[in-house]
mmCIF file of C-alpha atoms and ligand atoms in Angstrom:
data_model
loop_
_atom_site.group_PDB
_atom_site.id
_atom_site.type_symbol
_atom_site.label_atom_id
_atom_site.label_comp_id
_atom_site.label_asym_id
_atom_site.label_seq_id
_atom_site.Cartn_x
_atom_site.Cartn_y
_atom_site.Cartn_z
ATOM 1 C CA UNK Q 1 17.567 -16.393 2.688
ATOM 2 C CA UNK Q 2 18.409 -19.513 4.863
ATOM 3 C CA UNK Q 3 17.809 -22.969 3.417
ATOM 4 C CA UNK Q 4 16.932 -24.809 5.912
ATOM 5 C CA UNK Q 5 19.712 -27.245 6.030
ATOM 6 C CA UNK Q 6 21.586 -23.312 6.894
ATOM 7 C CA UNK Q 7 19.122 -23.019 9.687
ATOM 8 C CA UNK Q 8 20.840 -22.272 12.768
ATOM 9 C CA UNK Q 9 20.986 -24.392 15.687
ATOM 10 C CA UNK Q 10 19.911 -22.748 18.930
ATOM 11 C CA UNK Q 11 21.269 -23.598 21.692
ATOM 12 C CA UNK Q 12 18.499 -24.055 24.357
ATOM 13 C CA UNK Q 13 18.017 -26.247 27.257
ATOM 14 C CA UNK Q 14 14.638 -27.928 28.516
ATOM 15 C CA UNK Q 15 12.307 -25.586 31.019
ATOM 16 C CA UNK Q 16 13.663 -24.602 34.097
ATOM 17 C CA UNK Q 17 11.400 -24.721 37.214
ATOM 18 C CA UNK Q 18 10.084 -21.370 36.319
ATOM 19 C CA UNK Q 19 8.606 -23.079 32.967
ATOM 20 C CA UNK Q 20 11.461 -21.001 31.064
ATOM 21 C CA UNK Q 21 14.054 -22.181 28.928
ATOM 22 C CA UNK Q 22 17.954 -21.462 29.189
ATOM 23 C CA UNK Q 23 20.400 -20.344 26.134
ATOM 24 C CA UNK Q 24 23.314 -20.023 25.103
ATOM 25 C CA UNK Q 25 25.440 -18.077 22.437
ATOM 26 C CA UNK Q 26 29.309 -18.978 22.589
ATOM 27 C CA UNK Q 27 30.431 -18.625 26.375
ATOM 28 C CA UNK Q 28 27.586 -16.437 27.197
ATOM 29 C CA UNK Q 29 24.562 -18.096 29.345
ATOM 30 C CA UNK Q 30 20.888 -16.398 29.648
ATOM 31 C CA UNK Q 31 18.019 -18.106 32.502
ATOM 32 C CA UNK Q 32 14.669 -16.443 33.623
ATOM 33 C CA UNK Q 33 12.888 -16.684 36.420
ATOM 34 C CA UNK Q 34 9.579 -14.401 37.607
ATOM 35 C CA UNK Q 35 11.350 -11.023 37.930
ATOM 36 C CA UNK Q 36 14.912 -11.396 36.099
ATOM 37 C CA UNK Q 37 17.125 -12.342 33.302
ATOM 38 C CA UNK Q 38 20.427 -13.976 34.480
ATOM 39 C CA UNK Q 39 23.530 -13.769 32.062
ATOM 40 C CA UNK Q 40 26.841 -15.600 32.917
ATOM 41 C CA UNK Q 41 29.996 -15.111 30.900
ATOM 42 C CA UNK Q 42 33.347 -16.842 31.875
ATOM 43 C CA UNK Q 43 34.569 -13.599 33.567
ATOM 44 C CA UNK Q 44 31.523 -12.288 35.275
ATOM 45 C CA UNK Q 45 27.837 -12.038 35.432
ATOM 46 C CA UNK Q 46 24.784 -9.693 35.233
ATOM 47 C CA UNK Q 47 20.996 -9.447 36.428
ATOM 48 C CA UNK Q 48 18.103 -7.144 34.274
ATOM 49 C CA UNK Q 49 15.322 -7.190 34.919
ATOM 50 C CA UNK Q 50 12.763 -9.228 32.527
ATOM 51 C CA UNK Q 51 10.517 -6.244 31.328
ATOM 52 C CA UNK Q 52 13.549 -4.257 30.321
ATOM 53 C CA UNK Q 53 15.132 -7.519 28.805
ATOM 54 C CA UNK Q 54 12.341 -7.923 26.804
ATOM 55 C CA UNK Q 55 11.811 -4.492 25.710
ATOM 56 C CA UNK Q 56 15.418 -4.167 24.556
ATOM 57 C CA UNK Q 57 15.518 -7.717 23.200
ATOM 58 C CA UNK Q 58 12.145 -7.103 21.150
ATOM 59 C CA UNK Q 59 13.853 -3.718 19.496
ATOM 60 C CA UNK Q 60 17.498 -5.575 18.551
ATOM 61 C CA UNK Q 61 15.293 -8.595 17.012
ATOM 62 C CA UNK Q 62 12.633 -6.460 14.848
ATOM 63 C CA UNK Q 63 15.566 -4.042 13.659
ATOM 64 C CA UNK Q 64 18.049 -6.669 12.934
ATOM 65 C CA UNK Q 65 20.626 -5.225 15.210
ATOM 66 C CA UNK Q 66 20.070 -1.534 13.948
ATOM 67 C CA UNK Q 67 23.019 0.834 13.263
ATOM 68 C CA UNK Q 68 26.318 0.441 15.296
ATOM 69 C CA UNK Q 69 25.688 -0.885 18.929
ATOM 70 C CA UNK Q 70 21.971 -1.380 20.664
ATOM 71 C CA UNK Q 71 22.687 -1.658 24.510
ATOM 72 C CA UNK Q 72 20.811 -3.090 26.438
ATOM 73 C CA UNK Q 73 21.993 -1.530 29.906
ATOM 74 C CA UNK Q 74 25.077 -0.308 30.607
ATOM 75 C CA UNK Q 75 26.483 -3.745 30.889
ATOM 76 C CA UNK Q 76 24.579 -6.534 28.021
ATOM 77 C CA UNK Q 77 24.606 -5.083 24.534
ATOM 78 C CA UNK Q 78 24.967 -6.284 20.143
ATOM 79 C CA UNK Q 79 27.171 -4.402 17.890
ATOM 80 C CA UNK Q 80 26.003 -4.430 14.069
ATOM 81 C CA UNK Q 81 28.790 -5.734 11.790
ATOM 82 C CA UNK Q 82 26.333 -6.088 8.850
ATOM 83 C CA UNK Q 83 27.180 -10.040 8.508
ATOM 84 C CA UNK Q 84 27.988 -10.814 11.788
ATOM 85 C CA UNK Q 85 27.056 -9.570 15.053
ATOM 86 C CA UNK Q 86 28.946 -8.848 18.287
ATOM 87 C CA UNK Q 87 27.214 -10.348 21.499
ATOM 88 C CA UNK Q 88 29.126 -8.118 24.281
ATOM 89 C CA UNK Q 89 29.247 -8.273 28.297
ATOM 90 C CA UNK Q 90 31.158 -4.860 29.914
ATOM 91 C CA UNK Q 91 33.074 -4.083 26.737
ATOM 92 C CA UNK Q 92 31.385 -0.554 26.569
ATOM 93 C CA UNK Q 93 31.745 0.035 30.079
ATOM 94 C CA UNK Q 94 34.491 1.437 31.507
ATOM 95 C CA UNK Q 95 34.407 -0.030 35.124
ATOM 96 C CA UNK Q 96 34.369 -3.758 33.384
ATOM 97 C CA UNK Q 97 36.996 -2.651 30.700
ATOM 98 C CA UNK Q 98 39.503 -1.816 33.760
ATOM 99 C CA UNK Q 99 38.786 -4.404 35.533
ATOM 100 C CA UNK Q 100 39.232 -7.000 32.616
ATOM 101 C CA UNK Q 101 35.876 -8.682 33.777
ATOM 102 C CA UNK Q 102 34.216 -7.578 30.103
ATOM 103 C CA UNK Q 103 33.759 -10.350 26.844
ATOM 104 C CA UNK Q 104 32.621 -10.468 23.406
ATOM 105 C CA UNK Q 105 31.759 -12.866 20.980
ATOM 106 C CA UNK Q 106 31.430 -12.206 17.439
ATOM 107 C CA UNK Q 107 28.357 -14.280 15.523
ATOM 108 C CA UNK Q 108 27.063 -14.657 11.803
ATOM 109 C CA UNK Q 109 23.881 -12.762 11.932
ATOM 110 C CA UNK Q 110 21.486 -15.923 11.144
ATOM 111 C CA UNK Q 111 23.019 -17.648 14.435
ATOM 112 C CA UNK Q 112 22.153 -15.012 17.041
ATOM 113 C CA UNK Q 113 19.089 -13.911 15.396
ATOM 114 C CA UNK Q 114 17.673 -17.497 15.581
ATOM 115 C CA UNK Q 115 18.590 -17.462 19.412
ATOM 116 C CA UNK Q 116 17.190 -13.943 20.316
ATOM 117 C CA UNK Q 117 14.172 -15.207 18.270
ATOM 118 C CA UNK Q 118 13.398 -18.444 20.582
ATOM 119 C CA UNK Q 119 14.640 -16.668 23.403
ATOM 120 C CA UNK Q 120 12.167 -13.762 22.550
ATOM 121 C CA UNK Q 121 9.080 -16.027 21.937
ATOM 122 C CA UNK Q 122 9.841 -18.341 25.193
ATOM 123 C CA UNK Q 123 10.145 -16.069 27.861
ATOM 124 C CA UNK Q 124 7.565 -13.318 26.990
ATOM 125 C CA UNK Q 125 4.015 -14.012 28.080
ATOM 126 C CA UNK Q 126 0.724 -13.984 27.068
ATOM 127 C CA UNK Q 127 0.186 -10.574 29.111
ATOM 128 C CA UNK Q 128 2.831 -8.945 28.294
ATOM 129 C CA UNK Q 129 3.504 -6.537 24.632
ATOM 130 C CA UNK Q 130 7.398 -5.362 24.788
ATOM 131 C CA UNK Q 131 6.703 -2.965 22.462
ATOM 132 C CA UNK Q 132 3.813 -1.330 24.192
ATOM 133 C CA UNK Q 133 3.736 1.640 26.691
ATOM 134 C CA UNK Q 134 3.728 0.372 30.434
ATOM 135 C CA UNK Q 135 -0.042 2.010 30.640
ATOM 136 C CA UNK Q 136 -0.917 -0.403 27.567
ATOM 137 C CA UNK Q 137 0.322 -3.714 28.300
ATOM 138 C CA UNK Q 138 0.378 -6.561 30.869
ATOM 139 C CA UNK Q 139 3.011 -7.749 33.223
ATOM 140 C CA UNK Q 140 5.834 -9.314 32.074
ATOM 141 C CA UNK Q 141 7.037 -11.149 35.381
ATOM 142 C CA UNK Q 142 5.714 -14.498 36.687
ATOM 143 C CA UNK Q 143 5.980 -18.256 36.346
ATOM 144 C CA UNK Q 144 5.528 -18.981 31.950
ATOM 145 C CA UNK Q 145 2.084 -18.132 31.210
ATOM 146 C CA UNK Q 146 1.652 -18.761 27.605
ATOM 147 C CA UNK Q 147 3.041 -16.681 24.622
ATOM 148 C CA UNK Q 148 2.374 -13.172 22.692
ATOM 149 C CA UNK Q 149 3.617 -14.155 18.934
ATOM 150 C CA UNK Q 150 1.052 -11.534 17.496
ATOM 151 C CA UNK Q 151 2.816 -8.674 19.286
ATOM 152 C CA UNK Q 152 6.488 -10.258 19.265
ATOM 153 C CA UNK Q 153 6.623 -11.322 15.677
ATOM 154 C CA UNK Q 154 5.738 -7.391 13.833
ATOM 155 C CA UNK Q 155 7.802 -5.827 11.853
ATOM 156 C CA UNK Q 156 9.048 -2.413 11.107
ATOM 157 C CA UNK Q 157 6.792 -0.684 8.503
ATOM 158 C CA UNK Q 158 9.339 -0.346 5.134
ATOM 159 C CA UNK Q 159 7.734 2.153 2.586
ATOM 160 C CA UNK Q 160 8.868 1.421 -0.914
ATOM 161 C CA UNK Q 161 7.980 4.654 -1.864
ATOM 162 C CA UNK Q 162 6.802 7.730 0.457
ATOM 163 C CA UNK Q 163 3.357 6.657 2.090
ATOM 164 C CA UNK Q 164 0.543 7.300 0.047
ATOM 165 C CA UNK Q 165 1.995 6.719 -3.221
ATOM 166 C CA UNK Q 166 0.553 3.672 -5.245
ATOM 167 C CA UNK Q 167 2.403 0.734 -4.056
ATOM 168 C CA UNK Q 168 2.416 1.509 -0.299
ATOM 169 C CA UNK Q 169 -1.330 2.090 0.680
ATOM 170 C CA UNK Q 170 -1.344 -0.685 2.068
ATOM 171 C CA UNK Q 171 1.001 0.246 5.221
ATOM 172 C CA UNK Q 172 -1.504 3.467 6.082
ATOM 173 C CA UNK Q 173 -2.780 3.118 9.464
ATOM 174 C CA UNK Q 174 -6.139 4.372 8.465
ATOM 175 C CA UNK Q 175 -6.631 0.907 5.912
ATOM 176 C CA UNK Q 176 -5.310 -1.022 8.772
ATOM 177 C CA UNK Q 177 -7.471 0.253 11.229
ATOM 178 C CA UNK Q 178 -5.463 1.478 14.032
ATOM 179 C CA UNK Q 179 -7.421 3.287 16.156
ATOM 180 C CA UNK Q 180 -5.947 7.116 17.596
ATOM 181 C CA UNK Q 181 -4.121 6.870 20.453
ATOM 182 C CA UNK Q 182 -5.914 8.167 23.777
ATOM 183 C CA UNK Q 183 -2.805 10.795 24.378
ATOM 184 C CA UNK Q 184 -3.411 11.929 20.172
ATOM 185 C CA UNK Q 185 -7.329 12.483 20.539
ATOM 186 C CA UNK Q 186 -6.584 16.204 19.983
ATOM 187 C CA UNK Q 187 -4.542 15.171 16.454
ATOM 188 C CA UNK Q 188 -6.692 16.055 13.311
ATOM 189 C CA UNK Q 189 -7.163 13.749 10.891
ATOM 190 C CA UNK Q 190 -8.295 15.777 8.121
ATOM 191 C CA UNK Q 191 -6.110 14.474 5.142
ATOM 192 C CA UNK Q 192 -4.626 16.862 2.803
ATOM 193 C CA UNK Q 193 -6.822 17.682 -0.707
ATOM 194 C CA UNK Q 194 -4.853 17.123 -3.679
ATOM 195 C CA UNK Q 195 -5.131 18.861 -7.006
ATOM 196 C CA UNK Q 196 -3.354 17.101 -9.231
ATOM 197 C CA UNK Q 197 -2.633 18.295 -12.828
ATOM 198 C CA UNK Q 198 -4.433 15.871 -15.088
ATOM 199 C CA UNK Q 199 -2.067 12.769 -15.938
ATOM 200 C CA UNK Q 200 -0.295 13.295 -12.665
ATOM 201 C CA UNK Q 201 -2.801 11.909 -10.273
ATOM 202 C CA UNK Q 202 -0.746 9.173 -9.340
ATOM 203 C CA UNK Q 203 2.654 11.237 -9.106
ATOM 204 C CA UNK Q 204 1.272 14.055 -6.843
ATOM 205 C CA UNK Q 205 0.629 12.616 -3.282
ATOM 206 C CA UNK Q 206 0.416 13.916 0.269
ATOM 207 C CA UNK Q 207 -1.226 12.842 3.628
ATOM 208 C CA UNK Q 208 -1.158 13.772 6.742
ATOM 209 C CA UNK Q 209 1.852 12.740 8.957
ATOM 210 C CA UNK Q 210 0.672 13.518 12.000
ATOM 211 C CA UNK Q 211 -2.782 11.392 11.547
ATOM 212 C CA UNK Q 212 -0.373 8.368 10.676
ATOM 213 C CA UNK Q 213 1.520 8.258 13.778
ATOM 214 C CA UNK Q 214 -1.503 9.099 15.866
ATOM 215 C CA UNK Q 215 -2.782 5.243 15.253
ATOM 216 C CA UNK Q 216 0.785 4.418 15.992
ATOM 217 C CA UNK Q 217 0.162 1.088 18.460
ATOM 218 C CA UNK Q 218 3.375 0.748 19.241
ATOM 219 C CA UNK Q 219 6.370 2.792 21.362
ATOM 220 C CA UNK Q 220 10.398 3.664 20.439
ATOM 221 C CA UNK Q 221 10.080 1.687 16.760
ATOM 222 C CA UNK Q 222 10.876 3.909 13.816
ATOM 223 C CA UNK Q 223 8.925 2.862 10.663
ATOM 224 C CA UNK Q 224 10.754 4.212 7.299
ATOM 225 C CA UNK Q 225 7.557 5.977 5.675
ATOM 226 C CA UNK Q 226 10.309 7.958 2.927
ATOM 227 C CA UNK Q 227 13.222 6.812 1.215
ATOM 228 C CA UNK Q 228 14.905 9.102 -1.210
ATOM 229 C CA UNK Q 229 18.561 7.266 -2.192
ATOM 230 C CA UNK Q 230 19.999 7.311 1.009
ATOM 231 C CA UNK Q 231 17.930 9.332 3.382
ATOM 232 C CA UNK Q 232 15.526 7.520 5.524
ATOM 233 C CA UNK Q 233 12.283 8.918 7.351
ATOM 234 C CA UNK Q 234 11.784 7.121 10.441
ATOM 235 C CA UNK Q 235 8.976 8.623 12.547
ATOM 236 C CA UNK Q 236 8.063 6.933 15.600
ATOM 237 C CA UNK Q 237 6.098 7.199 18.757
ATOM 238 C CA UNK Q 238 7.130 7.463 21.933
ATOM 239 C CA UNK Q 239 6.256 6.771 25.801
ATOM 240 C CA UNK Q 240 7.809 5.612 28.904
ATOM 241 C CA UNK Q 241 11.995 5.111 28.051
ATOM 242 C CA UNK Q 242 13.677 4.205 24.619
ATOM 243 C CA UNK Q 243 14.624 0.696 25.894
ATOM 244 C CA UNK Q 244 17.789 0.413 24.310
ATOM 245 C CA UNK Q 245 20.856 2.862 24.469
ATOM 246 C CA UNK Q 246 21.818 3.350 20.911
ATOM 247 C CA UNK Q 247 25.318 3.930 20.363
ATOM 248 C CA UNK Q 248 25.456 5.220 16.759
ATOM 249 C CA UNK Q 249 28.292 4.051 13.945
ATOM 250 C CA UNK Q 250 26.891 7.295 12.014
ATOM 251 C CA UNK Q 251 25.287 11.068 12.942
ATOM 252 C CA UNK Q 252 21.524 10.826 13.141
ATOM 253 C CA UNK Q 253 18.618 13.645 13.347
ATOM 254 C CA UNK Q 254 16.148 13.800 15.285
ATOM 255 C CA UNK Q 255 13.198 16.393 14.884
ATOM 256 C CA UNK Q 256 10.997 16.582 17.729
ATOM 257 C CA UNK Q 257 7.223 16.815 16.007
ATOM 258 C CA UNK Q 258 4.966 16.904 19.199
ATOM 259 C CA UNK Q 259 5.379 16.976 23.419
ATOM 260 C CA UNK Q 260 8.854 16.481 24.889
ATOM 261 C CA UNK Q 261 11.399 13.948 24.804
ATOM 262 C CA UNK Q 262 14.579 14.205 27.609
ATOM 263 C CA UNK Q 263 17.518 12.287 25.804
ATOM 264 C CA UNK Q 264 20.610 11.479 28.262
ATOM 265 C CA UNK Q 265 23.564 11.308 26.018
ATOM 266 C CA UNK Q 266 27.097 9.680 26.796
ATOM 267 C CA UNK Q 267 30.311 8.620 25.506
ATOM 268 C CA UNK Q 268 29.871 5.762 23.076
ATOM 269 C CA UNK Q 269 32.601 3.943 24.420
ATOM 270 C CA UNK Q 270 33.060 4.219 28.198
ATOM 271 C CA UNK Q 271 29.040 5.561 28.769
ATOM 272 C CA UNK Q 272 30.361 8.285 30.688
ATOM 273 C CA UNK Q 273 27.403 11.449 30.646
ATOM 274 C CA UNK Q 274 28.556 13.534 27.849
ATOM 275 C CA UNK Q 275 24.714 15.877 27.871
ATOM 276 C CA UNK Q 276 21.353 16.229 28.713
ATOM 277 C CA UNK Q 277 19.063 17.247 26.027
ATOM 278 C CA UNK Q 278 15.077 18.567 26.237
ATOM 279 C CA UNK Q 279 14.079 18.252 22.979
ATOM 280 C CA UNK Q 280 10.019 20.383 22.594
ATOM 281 C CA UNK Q 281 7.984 20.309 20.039
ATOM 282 C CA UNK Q 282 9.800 21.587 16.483
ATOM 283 C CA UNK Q 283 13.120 21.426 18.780
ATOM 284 C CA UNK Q 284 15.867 19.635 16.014
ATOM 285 C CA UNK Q 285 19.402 18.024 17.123
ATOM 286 C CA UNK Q 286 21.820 15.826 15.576
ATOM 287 C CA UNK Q 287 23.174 12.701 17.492
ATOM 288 C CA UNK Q 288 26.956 12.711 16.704
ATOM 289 C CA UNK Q 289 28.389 9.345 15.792
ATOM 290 C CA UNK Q 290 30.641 8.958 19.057
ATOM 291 C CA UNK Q 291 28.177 8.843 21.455
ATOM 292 C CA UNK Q 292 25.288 6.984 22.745
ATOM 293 C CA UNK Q 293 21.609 8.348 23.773
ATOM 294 C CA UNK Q 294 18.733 7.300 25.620
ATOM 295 C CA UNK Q 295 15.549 8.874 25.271
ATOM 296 C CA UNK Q 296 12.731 9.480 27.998
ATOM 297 C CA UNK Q 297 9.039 10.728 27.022
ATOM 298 C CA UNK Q 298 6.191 11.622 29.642
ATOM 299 C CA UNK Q 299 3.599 11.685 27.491
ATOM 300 C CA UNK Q 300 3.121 9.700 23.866
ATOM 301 C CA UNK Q 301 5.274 12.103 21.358
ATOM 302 C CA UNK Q 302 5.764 12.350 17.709
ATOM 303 C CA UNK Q 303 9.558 11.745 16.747
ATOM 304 C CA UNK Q 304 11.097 12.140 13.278
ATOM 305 C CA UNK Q 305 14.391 9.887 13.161
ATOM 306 C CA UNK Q 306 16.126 10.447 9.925
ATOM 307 C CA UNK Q 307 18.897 8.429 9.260
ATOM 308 C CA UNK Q 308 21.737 8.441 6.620
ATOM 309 C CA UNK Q 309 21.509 4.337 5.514
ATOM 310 C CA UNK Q 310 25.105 4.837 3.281
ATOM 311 C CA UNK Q 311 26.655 1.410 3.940
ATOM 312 C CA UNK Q 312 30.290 2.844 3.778
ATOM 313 C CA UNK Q 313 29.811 5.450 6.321
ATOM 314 C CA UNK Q 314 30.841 3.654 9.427
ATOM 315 C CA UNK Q 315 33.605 2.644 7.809
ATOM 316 C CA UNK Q 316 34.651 6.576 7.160
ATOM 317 C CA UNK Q 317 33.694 7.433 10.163
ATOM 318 C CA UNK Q 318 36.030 4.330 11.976
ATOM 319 C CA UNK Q 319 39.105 5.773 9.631
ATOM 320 C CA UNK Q 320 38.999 9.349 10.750
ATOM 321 C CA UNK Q 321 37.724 9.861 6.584
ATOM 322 C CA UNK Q 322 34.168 11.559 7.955
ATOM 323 C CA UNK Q 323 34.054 13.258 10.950
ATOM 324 C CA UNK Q 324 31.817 12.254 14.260
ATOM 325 C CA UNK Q 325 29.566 15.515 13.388
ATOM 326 C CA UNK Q 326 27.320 16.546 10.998
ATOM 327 C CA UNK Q 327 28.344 20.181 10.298
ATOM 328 C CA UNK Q 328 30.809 22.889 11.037
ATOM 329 C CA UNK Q 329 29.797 26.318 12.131
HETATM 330 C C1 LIG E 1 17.603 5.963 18.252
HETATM 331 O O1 LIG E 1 18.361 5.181 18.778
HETATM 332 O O2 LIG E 1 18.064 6.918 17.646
HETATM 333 C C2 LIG E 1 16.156 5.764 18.359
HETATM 334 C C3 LIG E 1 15.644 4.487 18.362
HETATM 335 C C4 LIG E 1 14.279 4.303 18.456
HETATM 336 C C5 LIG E 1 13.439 5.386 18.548
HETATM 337 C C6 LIG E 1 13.962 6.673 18.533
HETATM 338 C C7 LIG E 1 15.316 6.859 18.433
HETATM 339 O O3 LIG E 1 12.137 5.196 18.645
HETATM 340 FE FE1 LIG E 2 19.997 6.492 17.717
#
């Protein structure tokens, strides 16, 4: 909680000619115009362009900087220190590393979430839904042309307890009345019958999974829908490209539930291609921890992301105490 006398300071300038406003974190600059996102740091500089900004921005704000590093390109990235957050420019790149063009900044969480925030809700548009497939949103380019808090501003999904159970009917698409997705129209949506013994009616619960995510409205944003101790359920949905490359600080699963996802996986550190992975329906992989992996899905597919949320295990992993893979066969 932030009081507000706590209440970070963003560092912004007035509009730019483009109706946009400029920021700053530490040394490192950001300005939009129509088609781009400019960033400046003392030893170099880097263009994205603004859909892709936006995209990856949107995913590092709504997860609070996720596990271990969310990069944004090869180039731009964050690295979760739980606390405080690393802003980087070329440090996971290997080109920038030998060249000594790359820079980092390290941040107290509050400070460069209030930034990505305003920087967030200034430069995307009315049109434009960052978390939406390309077929299912407007453009994000052009002069400013209003704002889309509604879309910007939701949050991932937390289930208390597994969906369904009392408590947590309140985050089941059908109450909130998502419609299916045109690419899940063949998805039934018959929910499971339960026979409960009597007195357990409100222990036994079930419903249908795949029913859920069909309403999904939005792409590439896990929602926990189980959490037993430290194992997380996260299915998501997913078109178009995972706009972030997640390097991991811990092994992850993934089980493919429906269509195909192509995941291009590289070296955590330098982003050197390490694998290419086709992942079909009932398909399951681990993501080891010293890598990173971008994902890239056709047509709208189920994904089950199950993560391990045990706060001490990047620091095993970082001291050679855990290894970088989940089993040995
Ligand atoms: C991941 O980085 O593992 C990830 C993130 C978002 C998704 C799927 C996978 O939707
Ligand atoms: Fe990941």
């Amino acid at each position: 909680m932030t009081t507000l006398e706590e209440t970070p300071t963003v560092l912004a300038t007035e509009q730019n000619e483009q109706g946009y406003r400029e920021f700053s974190l530490g040394e490192l600059h950001f300005r939009r115009d129509e088609y781009f996102v400019y960033i400046t740091w003392p030893t170099g500089s880097h263009v994205m362009s603004a859909d892709a900004f936006l995209r990856a921005l949107q995913r590092d704000v709504a997860w609070e900087f996720f596990y271990g590093i969310v990069n944004f390109d090869g180039v731009i990235g964050t690295v979760n220190h739980y606390g405080t957050v690393d802003l980087f420019a070329g440090r996971y790149n290997d080109s920038y590393r030998k060249a000594e063009l790359d820079h980092v900044e390290n941040f107290p969480t509050p400070q460069i979430k209030a930034t990505f925030e305003e920087m967030l809700d200034d430069w995307t548009n009315e049109t434009f839904d960052p978390f939406a497939a390309p077929r299912e949103t407007g453009s994000a380019f052009g002069v400013k042309n209003g704002e889309n808090r509604k879309a910007i501003t939701r949050h991932r999904v937390k289930a208390a307890r597994m969906v369904s159970c009392t408590g947590d009917e309140q985050i089941r698409s059908d109450e909130t009345g998502h419609p299916v997705n045109e690419h899940f129209v063949d998805i039934s949506q018959d929910e499971p019958e339960i026979i409960a013994e009597p007195g357990f009616e409100d222990e036994v619960k079930a419903f249908s999974l795949f029913a859920y995510l069909s309403r999904s409205d939005v792409t590439w944003n896990p929602s926990v829908v189980s959490v037993c101790k430290d194992s997380l359920f996260c299915p998501t949905t997913e078109e178009y490209i995972l706009p972030i490359i997640h390097g991991n600080d811990r092994v992850e699963w993934f089980v493919q539930l429906s269509d195909e996802i192509h995941w291009d996986v590289a070296d955590r550190e330098t982003g050197a291609l390490r694998a290419k992975v086709v992942m079909r329906a009932g398909d399951v992989a681990a993501m080891p921890a010293n890598i990173r992996h971008q994902g890239y899905a056709r047509k709208r597919s189920m994904l089950l992301v199950w993560e391990n949320a045990d706060p001490d295990i990047p620091e095993l992993i970082a001291t050679g105490q855990t290894p970088t893979y989940p089993a040995d066969f």
